[in-house]
mmCIF file of C-alpha atoms in Angstrom:
data_model
loop_
_atom_site.group_PDB
_atom_site.id
_atom_site.type_symbol
_atom_site.label_atom_id
_atom_site.label_comp_id
_atom_site.label_asym_id
_atom_site.label_seq_id
_atom_site.Cartn_x
_atom_site.Cartn_y
_atom_site.Cartn_z
ATOM 1 C CA MET A 1 -14.670 43.714 -77.900
ATOM 2 C CA ARG A 2 -18.315 46.308 -77.073
ATOM 3 C CA MET A 3 -15.041 48.995 -77.272
ATOM 4 C CA GLY A 4 -14.007 47.896 -80.938
ATOM 5 C CA ILE A 5 -17.263 47.641 -82.076
ATOM 6 C CA LEU A 6 -17.836 51.221 -81.168
ATOM 7 C CA GLN A 7 -14.528 52.068 -82.881
ATOM 8 C CA CYS A 8 -15.254 50.004 -85.848
ATOM 9 C CA LEU A 9 -18.583 52.787 -86.407
ATOM 10 C CA VAL A 10 -16.945 55.596 -85.374
ATOM 11 C CA TYR A 11 -14.044 55.635 -87.709
ATOM 12 C CA SER A 12 -16.448 54.242 -90.350
ATOM 13 C CA ASN A 13 -16.851 57.368 -92.109
ATOM 14 C CA GLN A 14 -12.859 57.601 -92.016
ATOM 15 C CA CYS A 15 -12.040 54.589 -93.143
ATOM 16 C CA GLU A 16 -15.071 54.951 -96.503
ATOM 17 C CA PRO A 17 -17.276 58.464 -96.610
ATOM 18 C CA HIS A 18 -19.027 57.736 -99.095
ATOM 19 C CA ILE A 19 -20.829 54.491 -97.373
ATOM 20 C CA GLU A 20 -23.202 55.964 -94.057
ATOM 21 C CA ARG A 21 -23.417 53.696 -91.009
ATOM 22 C CA SER A 22 -27.162 51.716 -92.001
ATOM 23 C CA TYR A 23 -25.233 50.489 -94.973
ATOM 24 C CA LEU A 24 -21.849 48.839 -92.710
ATOM 25 C CA LEU A 25 -23.716 47.875 -90.448
ATOM 26 C CA PHE A 26 -26.441 45.084 -92.358
ATOM 27 C CA GLN A 27 -23.049 44.732 -95.270
ATOM 28 C CA PRO A 28 -20.707 43.940 -93.807
ATOM 29 C CA THR A 29 -18.899 42.804 -97.063
ATOM 30 C CA ALA A 30 -19.269 46.400 -98.325
ATOM 31 C CA LEU A 31 -16.785 47.553 -96.693
ATOM 32 C CA PRO A 32 -13.099 48.325 -98.884
ATOM 33 C CA VAL A 33 -9.730 45.977 -98.319
ATOM 34 C CA ASN A 34 -8.207 48.773 -96.421
ATOM 35 C CA CYS A 35 -10.419 49.743 -94.266
ATOM 36 C CA SER A 36 -8.169 48.355 -91.244
ATOM 37 C CA CYS A 37 -12.244 47.083 -89.338
ATOM 38 C CA LYS A 38 -14.075 45.379 -91.305
ATOM 39 C CA ARG A 39 -12.171 42.293 -90.166
ATOM 40 C CA MET A 40 -13.000 42.329 -86.898
ATOM 41 C CA PHE A 41 -16.864 44.076 -87.600
ATOM 42 C CA SER A 42 -17.850 40.861 -90.296
ATOM 43 C CA SER A 43 -15.907 38.601 -88.266
ATOM 44 C CA ARG A 44 -18.590 39.190 -85.071
ATOM 45 C CA ILE A 45 -21.256 40.315 -87.487
ATOM 46 C CA GLN A 46 -19.976 35.854 -89.245
ATOM 47 C CA GLN A 47 -20.079 35.271 -85.137
ATOM 48 C CA ASN A 48 -23.841 36.630 -84.252
ATOM 49 C CA VAL A 49 -25.109 34.388 -86.962
ATOM 50 C CA GLN A 50 -23.843 31.768 -86.564
ATOM 51 C CA GLN A 51 -25.409 31.457 -83.033
ATOM 52 C CA ASN A 52 -28.458 32.782 -84.335
ATOM 53 C CA VAL A 53 -28.800 29.875 -86.639
ATOM 54 C CA LEU A 54 -27.874 27.698 -83.805
ATOM 55 C CA GLN A 55 -30.759 28.720 -81.874
ATOM 56 C CA ARG A 56 -32.366 28.311 -83.562
ATOM 57 C CA PRO A 57 -35.892 26.302 -83.141
ATOM 58 C CA VAL A 58 -35.688 23.678 -86.158
ATOM 59 C CA ARG A 59 -39.205 23.885 -87.261
ATOM 60 C CA SER A 60 -40.419 20.158 -88.017
ATOM 61 C CA SER A 61 -44.082 18.720 -88.078
ATOM 62 C CA PHE A 62 -45.595 15.891 -86.380
ATOM 63 C CA ARG A 63 -45.763 13.506 -89.288
ATOM 64 C CA ASP A 64 -42.026 14.166 -89.517
ATOM 65 C CA LEU A 65 -41.558 13.100 -86.875
ATOM 66 C CA LYS A 66 -44.306 10.128 -87.303
ATOM 67 C CA ARG A 67 -42.681 9.249 -90.337
ATOM 68 C CA ASN A 68 -38.648 9.567 -89.129
ATOM 69 C CA GLU A 69 -40.148 6.882 -85.640
ATOM 70 C CA GLY A 70 -42.249 4.888 -87.623
ATOM 71 C CA ILE A 71 -44.768 2.575 -87.779
ATOM 72 C CA GLY A 72 -43.241 -0.189 -84.946
ATOM 73 C CA PRO A 73 -44.082 -3.871 -84.507
ATOM 74 C CA VAL A 74 -47.531 -2.456 -82.346
ATOM 75 C CA GLY A 75 -48.476 -0.094 -85.389
ATOM 76 C CA TRP A 76 -48.573 -3.026 -87.940
ATOM 77 C CA PHE A 77 -50.703 -4.791 -85.656
ATOM 78 C CA LEU A 78 -53.184 -3.052 -84.840
ATOM 79 C CA LEU A 79 -53.265 -2.312 -88.260
ATOM 80 C CA LEU A 80 -54.746 -5.683 -88.386
ATOM 81 C CA ILE A 81 -58.151 -3.913 -87.688
ATOM 82 C CA PRO A 82 -59.608 -2.200 -90.152
ATOM 83 C CA VAL A 83 -58.061 -4.035 -92.976
ATOM 84 C CA SER A 84 -60.186 -7.228 -90.753
ATOM 85 C CA THR A 85 -62.793 -5.969 -90.417
ATOM 86 C CA PHE A 86 -62.981 -3.983 -94.507
ATOM 87 C CA GLY A 87 -62.252 -7.561 -95.229
ATOM 88 C CA LEU A 88 -65.446 -9.088 -92.722
ATOM 89 C CA GLY A 89 -67.377 -6.181 -93.746
ATOM 90 C CA THR A 90 -66.557 -7.080 -98.052
ATOM 91 C CA TRP A 91 -67.358 -11.414 -97.036
ATOM 92 C CA GLN A 92 -70.913 -9.405 -95.631
ATOM 93 C CA ILE A 93 -71.785 -7.816 -98.791
ATOM 94 C CA LYS A 94 -71.516 -11.866 -100.796
ATOM 95 C CA ARG A 95 -73.325 -12.834 -97.336
ATOM 96 C CA LYS A 96 -76.700 -10.782 -98.908
ATOM 97 C CA LYS A 97 -76.722 -11.887 -101.704
ATOM 98 C CA TRP A 98 -76.003 -15.331 -101.408
ATOM 99 C CA LYS A 99 -79.022 -15.480 -98.831
ATOM 100 C CA GLU A 100 -81.126 -13.639 -101.491
ATOM 101 C CA ASN A 101 -80.672 -16.220 -103.512
ATOM 102 C CA LEU A 102 -81.573 -18.605 -101.636
ATOM 103 C CA ILE A 103 -84.977 -17.319 -99.868
ATOM 104 C CA GLU A 104 -85.589 -15.910 -104.153
ATOM 105 C CA SER A 105 -85.219 -19.566 -104.152
ATOM 106 C CA LEU A 106 -86.868 -21.155 -102.145
ATOM 107 C CA MET A 107 -89.998 -19.758 -102.526
ATOM 108 C CA VAL A 108 -89.870 -20.944 -106.093
ATOM 109 C CA LYS A 109 -89.997 -24.050 -104.858
ATOM 110 C CA THR A 110 -93.038 -24.000 -102.425
ATOM 111 C CA ARG A 111 -95.002 -22.458 -106.117
ATOM 112 C CA GLU A 112 -94.164 -25.360 -108.150
ATOM 113 C CA PRO A 113 -97.181 -27.646 -108.401
ATOM 114 C CA ALA A 114 -97.424 -30.059 -106.778
ATOM 115 C CA VAL A 115 -95.738 -33.154 -108.105
ATOM 116 C CA GLN A 116 -97.022 -37.365 -106.194
ATOM 117 C CA LEU A 117 -94.635 -38.761 -103.314
ATOM 118 C CA PRO A 118 -91.399 -40.753 -104.759
ATOM 119 C CA GLU A 119 -91.524 -44.456 -103.826
ATOM 120 C CA GLU A 120 -87.962 -44.311 -102.780
ATOM 121 C CA ASP A 121 -86.468 -42.167 -99.691
ATOM 122 C CA SER A 122 -83.192 -40.232 -101.518
ATOM 123 C CA GLU A 123 -85.036 -39.335 -104.098
ATOM 124 C CA VAL A 124 -87.916 -37.721 -101.197
ATOM 125 C CA SER A 125 -84.761 -35.746 -99.761
ATOM 126 C CA ALA A 126 -83.683 -34.095 -102.523
ATOM 127 C CA LEU A 127 -87.587 -31.989 -103.360
ATOM 128 C CA GLU A 128 -87.019 -30.695 -100.316
ATOM 129 C CA TYR A 129 -90.134 -27.143 -99.762
ATOM 130 C CA ARG A 130 -91.373 -29.498 -102.571
ATOM 131 C CA LYS A 131 -94.609 -30.540 -102.664
ATOM 132 C CA VAL A 132 -95.866 -33.266 -103.448
ATOM 133 C CA ARG A 133 -99.666 -35.644 -103.704
ATOM 134 C CA VAL A 134 -100.416 -37.978 -101.097
ATOM 135 C CA ARG A 135 -103.349 -39.403 -100.004
ATOM 136 C CA GLY A 136 -104.922 -41.375 -96.949
ATOM 137 C CA LYS A 137 -106.184 -41.244 -93.810
ATOM 138 C CA PHE A 138 -104.331 -40.489 -90.468
ATOM 139 C CA ASP A 139 -103.550 -42.041 -87.660
ATOM 140 C CA HIS A 140 -104.320 -39.644 -85.022
ATOM 141 C CA ALA A 141 -102.671 -42.575 -81.943
ATOM 142 C CA GLY A 142 -100.363 -41.089 -83.317
ATOM 143 C CA GLU A 143 -100.700 -37.924 -82.573
ATOM 144 C CA MET A 144 -97.502 -35.501 -81.474
ATOM 145 C CA TYR A 145 -96.533 -32.337 -81.191
ATOM 146 C CA LEU A 146 -93.724 -29.676 -82.222
ATOM 147 C CA GLY A 147 -92.963 -27.143 -80.032
ATOM 148 C CA PRO A 148 -93.433 -24.393 -78.698
ATOM 149 C CA ARG A 149 -93.857 -22.579 -82.180
ATOM 150 C CA SER A 150 -95.371 -19.765 -82.606
ATOM 151 C CA LEU A 151 -97.791 -19.921 -86.192
ATOM 152 C CA LEU A 152 -97.012 -18.927 -89.269
ATOM 153 C CA LEU A 153 -99.329 -16.695 -91.786
ATOM 154 C CA ASP A 154 -98.023 -16.686 -95.445
ATOM 155 C CA GLY A 155 -94.428 -18.050 -93.281
ATOM 156 C CA GLU A 156 -94.433 -15.153 -91.082
ATOM 157 C CA SER A 157 -94.452 -15.090 -87.486
ATOM 158 C CA ALA A 158 -97.617 -13.985 -86.888
ATOM 159 C CA TYR A 159 -95.769 -13.710 -82.944
ATOM 160 C CA HIS A 160 -95.748 -9.621 -83.159
ATOM 161 C CA GLY A 161 -93.381 -9.398 -81.195
ATOM 162 C CA LYS A 162 -95.606 -9.257 -77.859
ATOM 163 C CA LEU A 163 -94.815 -10.722 -74.824
ATOM 164 C CA VAL A 164 -97.679 -12.251 -73.736
ATOM 165 C CA THR A 165 -99.389 -14.792 -74.315
ATOM 166 C CA THR A 166 -103.052 -14.611 -75.138
ATOM 167 C CA SER A 167 -105.518 -16.816 -77.901
ATOM 168 C CA ALA A 168 -105.416 -13.289 -79.203
ATOM 169 C CA ASN A 169 -102.140 -12.411 -79.994
ATOM 170 C CA LYS A 170 -101.713 -16.151 -81.195
ATOM 171 C CA SER A 171 -98.034 -15.913 -79.566
ATOM 172 C CA SER A 172 -97.158 -18.974 -78.734
ATOM 173 C CA GLY A 173 -98.464 -23.250 -79.235
ATOM 174 C CA TYR A 174 -97.632 -26.232 -81.498
ATOM 175 C CA GLN A 175 -97.936 -28.268 -84.286
ATOM 176 C CA VAL A 176 -99.596 -30.798 -84.642
ATOM 177 C CA VAL A 177 -97.830 -34.078 -86.609
ATOM 178 C CA THR A 178 -99.892 -37.506 -87.368
ATOM 179 C CA PRO A 179 -98.821 -40.362 -88.793
ATOM 180 C CA PHE A 180 -101.036 -40.376 -92.447
ATOM 181 C CA ILE A 181 -101.092 -44.299 -93.836
ATOM 182 C CA LEU A 182 -100.768 -43.958 -97.790
ATOM 183 C CA SER A 183 -104.109 -45.049 -99.557
ATOM 184 C CA GLU A 184 -101.308 -47.378 -102.537
ATOM 185 C CA SER A 185 -99.047 -48.297 -100.767
ATOM 186 C CA LYS A 186 -99.447 -48.805 -96.946
ATOM 187 C CA GLU A 187 -97.390 -47.042 -95.649
ATOM 188 C CA ARG A 188 -96.806 -43.815 -93.390
ATOM 189 C CA ILE A 189 -95.445 -41.200 -93.259
ATOM 190 C CA LEU A 190 -95.819 -38.540 -90.804
ATOM 191 C CA VAL A 191 -97.881 -35.246 -91.817
ATOM 192 C CA ASN A 192 -97.431 -31.519 -90.262
ATOM 193 C CA ARG A 193 -101.446 -30.933 -90.006
ATOM 194 C CA GLY A 194 -100.566 -27.702 -88.476
ATOM 195 C CA TRP A 195 -100.651 -25.301 -85.520
ATOM 196 C CA VAL A 196 -103.321 -25.371 -82.904
ATOM 197 C CA ALA A 197 -102.939 -23.322 -79.439
ATOM 198 C CA LEU A 198 -101.714 -24.376 -76.149
ATOM 199 C CA LYS A 199 -105.478 -24.770 -75.057
ATOM 200 C CA ASN A 200 -105.779 -26.678 -77.791
ATOM 201 C CA LYS A 201 -103.285 -28.970 -77.109
ATOM 202 C CA ASN A 202 -105.380 -32.318 -76.348
ATOM 203 C CA PRO A 203 -107.332 -33.533 -79.019
ATOM 204 C CA ARG A 204 -110.198 -33.210 -76.633
ATOM 205 C CA THR A 205 -110.792 -29.844 -77.046
ATOM 206 C CA ARG A 206 -111.200 -30.354 -81.114
ATOM 207 C CA LEU A 207 -112.541 -33.220 -81.752
ATOM 208 C CA HIS A 208 -114.186 -31.330 -84.953
ATOM 209 C CA GLY A 209 -111.263 -30.882 -86.285
ATOM 210 C CA GLN A 210 -109.773 -34.959 -85.836
ATOM 211 C CA ILE A 211 -110.505 -36.118 -89.740
ATOM 212 C CA ASN A 212 -111.658 -39.519 -90.274
ATOM 213 C CA GLU A 213 -112.571 -40.019 -93.514
ATOM 214 C CA GLU A 214 -109.199 -40.697 -96.330
ATOM 215 C CA VAL A 215 -108.820 -36.784 -97.672
ATOM 216 C CA GLU A 216 -106.477 -36.167 -100.932
ATOM 217 C CA LEU A 217 -103.709 -33.273 -99.314
ATOM 218 C CA GLU A 218 -100.762 -31.449 -100.583
ATOM 219 C CA GLY A 219 -97.742 -31.427 -98.450
ATOM 220 C CA VAL A 220 -93.745 -28.866 -98.336
ATOM 221 C CA VAL A 221 -91.462 -32.003 -98.145
ATOM 222 C CA ARG A 222 -89.617 -30.949 -94.856
ATOM 223 C CA LEU A 223 -85.967 -32.400 -93.915
ATOM 224 C CA SER A 224 -84.956 -33.068 -89.751
ATOM 225 C CA GLU A 225 -83.565 -29.192 -88.704
ATOM 226 C CA PRO A 226 -80.551 -29.282 -86.653
ATOM 227 C CA ARG A 227 -80.266 -29.553 -82.977
ATOM 228 C CA GLN A 228 -80.448 -25.623 -81.376
ATOM 229 C CA PRO A 229 -78.008 -25.228 -78.006
ATOM 230 C CA PHE A 230 -79.871 -25.288 -74.672
ATOM 231 C CA THR A 231 -81.866 -27.337 -76.135
ATOM 232 C CA PRO A 232 -84.158 -28.997 -73.710
ATOM 233 C CA LEU A 233 -84.547 -33.553 -74.653
ATOM 234 C CA ASN A 234 -87.514 -34.572 -75.760
ATOM 235 C CA LYS A 235 -90.216 -35.663 -74.256
ATOM 236 C CA LEU A 236 -91.836 -38.809 -74.801
ATOM 237 C CA ASP A 237 -93.857 -39.644 -72.899
ATOM 238 C CA ALA A 238 -96.421 -36.331 -73.523
ATOM 239 C CA ARG A 239 -94.787 -36.957 -77.226
ATOM 240 C CA ILE A 240 -93.907 -33.818 -77.371
ATOM 241 C CA TRP A 241 -90.811 -32.393 -79.949
ATOM 242 C CA PHE A 242 -88.362 -29.253 -78.707
ATOM 243 C CA SER A 243 -86.725 -30.366 -82.490
ATOM 244 C CA ARG A 244 -87.537 -31.812 -85.514
ATOM 245 C CA ASP A 245 -86.203 -35.049 -85.866
ATOM 246 C CA VAL A 246 -87.520 -36.650 -88.710
ATOM 247 C CA GLU A 247 -85.539 -40.168 -88.774
ATOM 248 C CA GLU A 248 -85.578 -40.173 -84.781
ATOM 249 C CA MET A 249 -89.829 -39.393 -84.696
ATOM 250 C CA ALA A 250 -90.720 -42.018 -87.424
ATOM 251 C CA LYS A 251 -88.975 -44.241 -85.486
ATOM 252 C CA PHE A 252 -91.013 -43.117 -82.980
ATOM 253 C CA VAL A 253 -94.325 -44.420 -84.535
ATOM 254 C CA ASP A 254 -93.462 -46.507 -86.547
ATOM 255 C CA CYS A 255 -93.054 -44.561 -90.101
ATOM 256 C CA ARG A 256 -91.059 -43.910 -93.058
ATOM 257 C CA PRO A 257 -88.204 -40.907 -92.372
ATOM 258 C CA VAL A 258 -90.885 -38.735 -94.562
ATOM 259 C CA PHE A 259 -92.081 -35.507 -93.659
ATOM 260 C CA ILE A 260 -94.564 -32.832 -94.995
ATOM 261 C CA ASP A 261 -95.870 -29.375 -93.778
ATOM 262 C CA VAL A 262 -99.634 -29.336 -95.260
ATOM 263 C CA THR A 263 -100.716 -26.920 -97.026
ATOM 264 C CA ALA A 264 -102.767 -23.445 -96.091
ATOM 265 C CA ASP A 265 -104.949 -24.600 -98.265
ATOM 266 C CA PHE A 266 -105.873 -28.106 -96.414
ATOM 267 C CA THR A 267 -107.005 -25.956 -93.169
ATOM 268 C CA VAL A 268 -109.879 -27.303 -91.417
ATOM 269 C CA GLU A 269 -111.683 -26.255 -89.289
ATOM 270 C CA GLY A 270 -112.293 -26.335 -85.982
ATOM 271 C CA GLY A 271 -108.489 -28.369 -86.167
ATOM 272 C CA PRO A 272 -104.733 -27.393 -86.563
ATOM 273 C CA ILE A 273 -103.992 -23.852 -88.800
ATOM 274 C CA GLY A 274 -101.778 -25.565 -91.645
ATOM 275 C CA GLY A 275 -99.413 -23.923 -94.186
ATOM 276 C CA GLN A 276 -96.406 -24.090 -91.556
ATOM 277 C CA THR A 277 -93.743 -23.337 -93.890
ATOM 278 C CA ARG A 278 -91.828 -20.684 -93.229
ATOM 279 C CA ALA A 279 -89.095 -20.606 -96.542
ATOM 280 C CA THR A 280 -87.388 -17.064 -95.161
ATOM 281 C CA PHE A 281 -84.236 -16.967 -93.283
ATOM 282 C CA ARG A 282 -83.155 -13.993 -91.270
ATOM 283 C CA ASN A 283 -81.289 -11.693 -93.618
ATOM 284 C CA GLU A 284 -79.754 -8.815 -91.496
ATOM 285 C CA HIS A 285 -76.993 -9.134 -93.221
ATOM 286 C CA LEU A 286 -76.985 -5.318 -94.377
ATOM 287 C CA SER A 287 -77.093 -4.173 -90.632
ATOM 288 C CA TYR A 288 -73.263 -6.368 -90.107
ATOM 289 C CA ILE A 289 -72.638 -4.603 -93.667
ATOM 290 C CA LEU A 290 -73.354 -1.235 -92.334
ATOM 291 C CA THR A 291 -71.668 -2.481 -89.106
ATOM 292 C CA TRP A 292 -68.086 -3.596 -89.956
ATOM 293 C CA TYR A 293 -67.668 -1.541 -92.480
ATOM 294 C CA GLY A 294 -67.824 1.731 -89.823
ATOM 295 C CA ILE A 295 -65.299 -0.006 -86.937
ATOM 296 C CA SER A 296 -63.031 -0.555 -90.991
ATOM 297 C CA LEU A 297 -63.739 3.542 -91.438
ATOM 298 C CA GLY A 298 -62.648 4.379 -88.263
ATOM 299 C CA THR A 299 -60.385 2.592 -86.430
ATOM 300 C CA SER A 300 -58.593 3.439 -90.424
ATOM 301 C CA PHE A 301 -58.784 6.830 -89.043
ATOM 302 C CA LEU A 302 -57.370 7.186 -85.064
ATOM 303 C CA TRP A 303 -55.141 4.210 -86.888
ATOM 304 C CA TYR A 304 -54.066 7.476 -89.185
ATOM 305 C CA LYS A 305 -54.353 10.207 -87.060
ATOM 306 C CA LYS A 306 -51.264 8.226 -84.490
ATOM 307 C CA PHE A 307 -48.751 6.657 -86.473
ATOM 308 C CA ILE A 308 -48.795 8.931 -89.292
ATOM 309 C CA ARG A 309 -50.385 11.978 -89.351
#
């Protein structure tokens, strides 16, 4: 075959003297029909072209390869991660707005003027976080303790993250709950007089703050709080309650299931510190939003790299 090509090249000038050899090599179709070597030469060129085309690597991008392979059931299942986390982030936006509105409504309720205590318990339940005005005397013999609790100043904890309990940081103590006998109806309700330190839990250490005369005070209506998991049982023999259970506390000292927190204006010198109503809630929804959206963005990028790009 090589000899045939060489012979064709040698005798090419005889077939077409006016056609140069270089032109003959790269454009065999220019050969005249009467050239005896045209058929063999053009056939050889076509074979070489076909071999080059078959041996040439197919340049397909990784993206096309992924597209041809398909995502598959595993890929669609993993897509649930960025989609669901994006939905959780959007849900936290709504939760943040709801929490902010709730805190604002509670603050508005606590700032409203005090009203007289209703006679019906159902009406009292509708006044949660509203101020009521009562007049009567304390029954210090039925004093109970709710805690341990941190001291609240202006509705916020005075703990400030200190690990050691001292008289200076006031990080732990009890709220003193005392039966209150109403002057007009002689009914008994529960009044949270305020916070005392651990060392002043015993009423003998704060005799100056034990008011015996008739007083008129204002307090914020509170309802029972849900019992948290792993909360220890109440120590009834020591009159210590770990959660505010209005119904059970009222039964224990024979009172109406009405519970109020005295305001800070009625703090007695040498006695409990009033104003122990927390009218705010933890609002960390912004961090939740950033967390869920961050996870959604990261997993979306990884999924794209794995199954698309």
